[in-house]
mmCIF file of C-alpha atoms in Angstrom:
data_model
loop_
_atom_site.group_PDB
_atom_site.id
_atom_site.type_symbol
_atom_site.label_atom_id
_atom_site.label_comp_id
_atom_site.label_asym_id
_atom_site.label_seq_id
_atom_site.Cartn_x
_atom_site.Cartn_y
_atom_site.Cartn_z
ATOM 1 C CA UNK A 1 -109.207 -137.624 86.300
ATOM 2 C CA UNK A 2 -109.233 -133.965 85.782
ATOM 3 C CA UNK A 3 -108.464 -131.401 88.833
ATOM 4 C CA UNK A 4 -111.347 -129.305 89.659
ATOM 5 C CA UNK A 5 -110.347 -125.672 91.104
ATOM 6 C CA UNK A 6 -113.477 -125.705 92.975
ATOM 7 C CA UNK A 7 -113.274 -124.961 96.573
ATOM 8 C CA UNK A 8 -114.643 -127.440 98.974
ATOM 9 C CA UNK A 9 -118.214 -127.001 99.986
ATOM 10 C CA UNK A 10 -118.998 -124.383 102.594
ATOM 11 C CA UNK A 11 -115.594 -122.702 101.869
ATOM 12 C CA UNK A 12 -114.427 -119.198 99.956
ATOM 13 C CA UNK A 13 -112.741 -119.052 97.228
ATOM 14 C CA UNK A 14 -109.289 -118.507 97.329
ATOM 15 C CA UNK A 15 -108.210 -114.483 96.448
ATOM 16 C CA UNK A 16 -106.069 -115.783 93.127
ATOM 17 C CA UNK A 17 -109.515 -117.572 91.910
ATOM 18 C CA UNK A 18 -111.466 -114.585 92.317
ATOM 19 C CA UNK A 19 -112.359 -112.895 88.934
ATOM 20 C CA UNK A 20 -111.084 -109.255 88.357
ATOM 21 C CA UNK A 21 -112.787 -106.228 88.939
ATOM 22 C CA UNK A 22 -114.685 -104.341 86.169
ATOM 23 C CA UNK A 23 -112.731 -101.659 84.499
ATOM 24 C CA UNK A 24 -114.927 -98.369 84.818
ATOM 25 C CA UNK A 25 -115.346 -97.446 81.012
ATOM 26 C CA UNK A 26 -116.772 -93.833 81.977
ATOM 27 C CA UNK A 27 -116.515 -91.319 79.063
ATOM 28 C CA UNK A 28 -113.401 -89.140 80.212
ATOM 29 C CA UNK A 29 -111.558 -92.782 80.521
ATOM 30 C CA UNK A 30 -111.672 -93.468 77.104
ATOM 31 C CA UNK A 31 -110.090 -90.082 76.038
ATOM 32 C CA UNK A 32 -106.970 -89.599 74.969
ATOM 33 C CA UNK A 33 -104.649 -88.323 77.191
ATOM 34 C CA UNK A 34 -103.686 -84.421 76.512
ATOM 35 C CA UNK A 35 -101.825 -81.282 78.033
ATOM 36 C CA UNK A 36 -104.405 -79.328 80.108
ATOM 37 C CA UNK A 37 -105.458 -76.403 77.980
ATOM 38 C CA UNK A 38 -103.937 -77.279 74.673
ATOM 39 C CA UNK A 39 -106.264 -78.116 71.717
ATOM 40 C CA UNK A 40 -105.713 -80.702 69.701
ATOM 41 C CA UNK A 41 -103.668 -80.385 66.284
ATOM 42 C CA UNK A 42 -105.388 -79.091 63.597
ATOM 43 C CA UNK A 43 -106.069 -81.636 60.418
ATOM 44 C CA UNK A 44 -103.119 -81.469 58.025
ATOM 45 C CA UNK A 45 -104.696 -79.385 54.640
ATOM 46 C CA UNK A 46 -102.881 -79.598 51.411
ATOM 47 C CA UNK A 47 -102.866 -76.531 49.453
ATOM 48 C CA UNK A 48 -105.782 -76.111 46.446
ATOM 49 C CA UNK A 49 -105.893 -75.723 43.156
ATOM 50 C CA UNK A 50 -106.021 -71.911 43.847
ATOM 51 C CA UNK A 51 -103.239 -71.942 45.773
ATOM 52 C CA UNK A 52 -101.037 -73.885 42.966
ATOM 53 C CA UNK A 53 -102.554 -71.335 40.381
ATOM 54 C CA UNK A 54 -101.167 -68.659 42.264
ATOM 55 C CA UNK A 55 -97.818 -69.983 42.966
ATOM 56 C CA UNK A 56 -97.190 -71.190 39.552
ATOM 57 C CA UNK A 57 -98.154 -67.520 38.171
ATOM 58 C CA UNK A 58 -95.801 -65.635 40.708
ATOM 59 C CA UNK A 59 -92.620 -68.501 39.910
ATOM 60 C CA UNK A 60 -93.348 -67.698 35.877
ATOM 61 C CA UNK A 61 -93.404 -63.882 36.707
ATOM 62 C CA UNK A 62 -90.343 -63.964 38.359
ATOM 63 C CA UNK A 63 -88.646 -66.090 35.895
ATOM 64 C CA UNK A 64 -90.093 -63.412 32.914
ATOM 65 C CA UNK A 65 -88.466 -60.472 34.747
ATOM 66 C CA UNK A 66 -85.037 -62.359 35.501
ATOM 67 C CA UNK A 67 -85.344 -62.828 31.412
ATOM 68 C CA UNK A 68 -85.804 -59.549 30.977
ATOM 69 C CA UNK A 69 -83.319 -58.008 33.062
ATOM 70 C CA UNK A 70 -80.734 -60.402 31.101
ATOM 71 C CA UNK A 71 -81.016 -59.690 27.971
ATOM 72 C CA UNK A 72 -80.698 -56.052 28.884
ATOM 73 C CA UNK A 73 -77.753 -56.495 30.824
ATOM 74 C CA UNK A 74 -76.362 -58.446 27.579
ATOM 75 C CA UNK A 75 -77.370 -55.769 25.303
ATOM 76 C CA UNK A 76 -75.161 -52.642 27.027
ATOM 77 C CA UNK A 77 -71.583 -53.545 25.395
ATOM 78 C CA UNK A 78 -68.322 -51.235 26.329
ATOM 79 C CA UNK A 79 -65.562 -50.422 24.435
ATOM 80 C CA UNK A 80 -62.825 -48.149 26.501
ATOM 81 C CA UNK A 81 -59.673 -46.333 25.082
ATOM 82 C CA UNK A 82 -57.305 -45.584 27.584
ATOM 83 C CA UNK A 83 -55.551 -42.518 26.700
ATOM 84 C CA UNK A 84 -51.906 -42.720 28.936
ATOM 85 C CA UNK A 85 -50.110 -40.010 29.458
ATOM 86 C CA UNK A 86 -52.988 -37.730 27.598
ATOM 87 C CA UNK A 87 -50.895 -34.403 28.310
ATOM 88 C CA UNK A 88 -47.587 -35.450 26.441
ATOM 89 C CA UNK A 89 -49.597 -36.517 23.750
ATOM 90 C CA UNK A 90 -51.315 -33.653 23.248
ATOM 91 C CA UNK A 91 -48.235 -31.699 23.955
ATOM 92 C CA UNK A 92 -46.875 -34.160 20.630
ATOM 93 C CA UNK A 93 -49.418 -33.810 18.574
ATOM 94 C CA UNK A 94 -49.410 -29.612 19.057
ATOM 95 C CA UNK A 95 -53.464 -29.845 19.319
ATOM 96 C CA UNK A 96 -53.874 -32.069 16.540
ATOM 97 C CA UNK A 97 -56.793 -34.645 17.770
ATOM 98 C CA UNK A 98 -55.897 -37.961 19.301
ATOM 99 C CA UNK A 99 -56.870 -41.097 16.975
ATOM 100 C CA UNK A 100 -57.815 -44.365 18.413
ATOM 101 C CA UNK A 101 -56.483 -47.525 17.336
ATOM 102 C CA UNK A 102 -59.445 -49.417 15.561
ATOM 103 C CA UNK A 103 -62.080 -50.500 17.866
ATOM 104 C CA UNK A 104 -65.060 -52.213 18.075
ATOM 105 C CA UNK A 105 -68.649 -50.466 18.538
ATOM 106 C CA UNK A 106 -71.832 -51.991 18.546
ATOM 107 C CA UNK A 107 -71.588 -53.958 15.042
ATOM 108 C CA UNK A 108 -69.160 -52.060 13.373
ATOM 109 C CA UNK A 109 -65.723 -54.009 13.706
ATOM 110 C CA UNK A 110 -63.962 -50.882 12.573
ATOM 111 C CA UNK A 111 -64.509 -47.449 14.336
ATOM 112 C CA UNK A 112 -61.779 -44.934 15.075
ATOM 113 C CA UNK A 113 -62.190 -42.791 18.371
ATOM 114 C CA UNK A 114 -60.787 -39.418 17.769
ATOM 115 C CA UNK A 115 -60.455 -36.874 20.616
ATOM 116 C CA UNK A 116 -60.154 -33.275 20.920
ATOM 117 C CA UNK A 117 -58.828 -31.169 24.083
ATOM 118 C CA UNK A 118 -61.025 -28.759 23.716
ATOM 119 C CA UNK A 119 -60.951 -25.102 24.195
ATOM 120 C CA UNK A 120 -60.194 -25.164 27.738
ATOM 121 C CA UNK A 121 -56.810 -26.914 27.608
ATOM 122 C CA UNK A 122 -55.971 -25.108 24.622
ATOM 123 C CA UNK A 123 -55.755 -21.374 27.010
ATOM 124 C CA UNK A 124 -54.339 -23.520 29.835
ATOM 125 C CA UNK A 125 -50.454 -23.804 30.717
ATOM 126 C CA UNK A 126 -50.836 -27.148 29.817
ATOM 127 C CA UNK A 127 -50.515 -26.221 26.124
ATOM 128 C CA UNK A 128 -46.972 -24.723 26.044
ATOM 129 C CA UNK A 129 -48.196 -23.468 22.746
ATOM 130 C CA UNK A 130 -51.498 -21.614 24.265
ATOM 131 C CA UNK A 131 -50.129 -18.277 22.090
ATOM 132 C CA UNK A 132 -50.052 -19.644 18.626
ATOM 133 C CA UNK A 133 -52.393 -21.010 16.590
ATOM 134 C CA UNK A 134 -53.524 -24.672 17.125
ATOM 135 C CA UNK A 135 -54.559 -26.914 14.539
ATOM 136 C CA UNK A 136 -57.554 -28.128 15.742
ATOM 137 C CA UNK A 137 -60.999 -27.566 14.210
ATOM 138 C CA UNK A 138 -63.533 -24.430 14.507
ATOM 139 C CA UNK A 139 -65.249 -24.855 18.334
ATOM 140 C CA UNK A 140 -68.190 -23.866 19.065
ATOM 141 C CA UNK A 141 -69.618 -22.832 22.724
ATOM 142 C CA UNK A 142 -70.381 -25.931 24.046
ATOM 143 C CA UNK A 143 -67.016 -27.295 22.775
ATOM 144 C CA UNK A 144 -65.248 -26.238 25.918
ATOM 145 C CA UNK A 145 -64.413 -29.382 27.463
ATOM 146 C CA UNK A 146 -63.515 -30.876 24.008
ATOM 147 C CA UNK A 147 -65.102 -33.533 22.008
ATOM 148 C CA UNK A 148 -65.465 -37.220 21.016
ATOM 149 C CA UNK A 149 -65.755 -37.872 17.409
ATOM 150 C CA UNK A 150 -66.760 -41.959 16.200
ATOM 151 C CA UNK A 151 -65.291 -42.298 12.725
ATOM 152 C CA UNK A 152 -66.457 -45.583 10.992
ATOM 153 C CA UNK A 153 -65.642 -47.216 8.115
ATOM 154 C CA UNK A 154 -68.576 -47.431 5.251
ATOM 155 C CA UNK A 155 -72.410 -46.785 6.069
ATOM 156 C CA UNK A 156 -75.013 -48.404 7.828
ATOM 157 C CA UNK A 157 -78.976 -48.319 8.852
ATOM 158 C CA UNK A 158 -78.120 -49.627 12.470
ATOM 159 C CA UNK A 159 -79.540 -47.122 14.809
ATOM 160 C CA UNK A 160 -77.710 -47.595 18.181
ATOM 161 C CA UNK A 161 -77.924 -45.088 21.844
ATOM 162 C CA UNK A 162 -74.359 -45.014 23.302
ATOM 163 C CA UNK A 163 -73.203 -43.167 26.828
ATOM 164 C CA UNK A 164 -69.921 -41.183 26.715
ATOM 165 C CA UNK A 165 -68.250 -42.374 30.341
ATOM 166 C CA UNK A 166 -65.219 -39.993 31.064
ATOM 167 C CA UNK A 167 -63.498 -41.270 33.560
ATOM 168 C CA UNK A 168 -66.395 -41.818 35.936
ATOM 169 C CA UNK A 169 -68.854 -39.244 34.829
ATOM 170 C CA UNK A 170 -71.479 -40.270 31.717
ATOM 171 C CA UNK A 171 -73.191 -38.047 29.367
ATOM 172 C CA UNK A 172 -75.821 -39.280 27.363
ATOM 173 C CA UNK A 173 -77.754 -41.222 26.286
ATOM 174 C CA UNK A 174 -77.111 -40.287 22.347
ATOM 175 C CA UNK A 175 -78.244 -41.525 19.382
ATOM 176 C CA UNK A 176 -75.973 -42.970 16.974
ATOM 177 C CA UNK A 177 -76.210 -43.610 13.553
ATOM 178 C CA UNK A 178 -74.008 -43.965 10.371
ATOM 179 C CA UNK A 179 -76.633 -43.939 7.830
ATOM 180 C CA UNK A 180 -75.471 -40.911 5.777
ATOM 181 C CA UNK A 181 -72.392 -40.618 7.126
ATOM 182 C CA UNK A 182 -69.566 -42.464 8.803
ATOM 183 C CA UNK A 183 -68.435 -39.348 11.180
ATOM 184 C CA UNK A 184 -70.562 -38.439 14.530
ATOM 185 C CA UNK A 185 -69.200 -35.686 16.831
ATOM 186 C CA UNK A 186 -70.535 -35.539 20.743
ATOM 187 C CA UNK A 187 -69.113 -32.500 22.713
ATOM 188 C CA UNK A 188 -68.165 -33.311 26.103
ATOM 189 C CA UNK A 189 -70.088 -31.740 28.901
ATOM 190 C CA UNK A 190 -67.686 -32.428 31.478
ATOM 191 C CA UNK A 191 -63.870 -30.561 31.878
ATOM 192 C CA UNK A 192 -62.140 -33.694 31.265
ATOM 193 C CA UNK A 193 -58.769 -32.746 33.069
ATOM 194 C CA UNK A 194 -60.689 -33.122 36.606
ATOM 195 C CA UNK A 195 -61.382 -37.266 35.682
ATOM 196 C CA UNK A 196 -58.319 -38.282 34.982
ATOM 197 C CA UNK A 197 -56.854 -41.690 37.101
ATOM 198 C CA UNK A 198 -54.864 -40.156 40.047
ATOM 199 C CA UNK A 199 -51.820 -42.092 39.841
ATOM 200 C CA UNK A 200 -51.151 -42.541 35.901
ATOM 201 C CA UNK A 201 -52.902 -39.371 34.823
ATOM 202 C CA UNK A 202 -54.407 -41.449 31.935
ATOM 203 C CA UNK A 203 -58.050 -40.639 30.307
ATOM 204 C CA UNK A 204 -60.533 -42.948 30.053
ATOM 205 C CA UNK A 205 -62.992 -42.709 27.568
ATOM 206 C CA UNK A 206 -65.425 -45.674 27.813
ATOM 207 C CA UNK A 207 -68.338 -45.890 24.813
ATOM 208 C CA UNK A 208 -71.511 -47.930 26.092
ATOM 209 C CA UNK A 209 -73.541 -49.252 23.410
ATOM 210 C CA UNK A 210 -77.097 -50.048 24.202
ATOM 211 C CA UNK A 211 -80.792 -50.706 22.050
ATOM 212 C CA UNK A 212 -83.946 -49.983 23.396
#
């Protein structure tokens, strides 16, 4: 016998049989809910195929001047003699020029450095023998301050610029060749006795070697 929830005749319902109330379904009810003046998010865009063109041609210029600045850093080579003492040598070798020991200079494995005082020092009371003839070779005006001379060993059709760095002053940029010969002299532009190291009094003479 199945119960019937039916009331009795002539009487209510009961409140827990009654069915629920409609839900209003107006239009502002079915929005969803937001801060008070703050639009809604944008739709996410992915970048075009413009946009990727772009980038990809900015990231391969960047990596083509990186390349380029590396190799030229790699090109510019330095060779430095460090001339200690340079006064009692000079005072030694009576104005003779000072020889290198062999160095190597661009792609000659064998190039001699070979320095001369210069004028200057030679009238100076560094030379204690300022009153006598020196043995060092004719000078010219702009032989002052001295000179560098590159000696190397045998010829070659290498063409090379190279910056004279005394102390920390540079001169240049010179060419350099041995094609016809294996001597090139560079007068010094600079009064070399002002660029010495303060403590050790020693000359540095640095030789940059560089290609265009």
């Amino acid at each position: 016998m199945s119960s019937s929830l039916s009331p009795p005749p002539g009487l209510p319902s009961p409140p827990a049989l009654l069915p629920p109330p409609p839900v209003a379904t107006s239009p502002r009810a079915q929005l969803p809910l937001l801060w008070p003046d703050v639009p809604p998010p944008a739709p996410a865009t992915s970048p075009t195929m413009a946009d990727d063109a772009d980038g990809a041609l900015r990231v391969a210029a960047g990596v083509a001047r990186a390349g380029a600045d590396s190799q030229r850093f790699e090109s510019v080579k330095s060779t430095e003699w460090r001339i200690e003492k340079v006064f009692s040598r000079l005072k030694a070798t009576s104005g003779f020029p000072l020889v290198s020991p062999p160095m190597t200079l661009a792609p000659f494995a064998d190039v001699r450095f070979q320095f001369s005082a210069g004028e200057n020092w030679a009238s100076s009371s560094r030379n204690p023998k300022q009153k006598k003839p020196l043995h060092q070779e004719p000078r010219g005006p702009t032989l002052s301050n001295g000179s560098l001379r590159l000696k190397c060993i045998g010829t070659s059709t290498v063409s090379f610029k190279i910056r004279i760095i005394i102390g920390n002053f540079s001169e240049g940029p010179f060419e350099c060749h041995f094609v016809d010969t294996s001597v090139q002299d560079f007068p010094l532009g600079v009064d070399w006795r002002q660029h010495l190291e303060p403590r050790t009094g020693c000359l540095r003479i640095r030789v940059q070697t560089f290609t265009d």
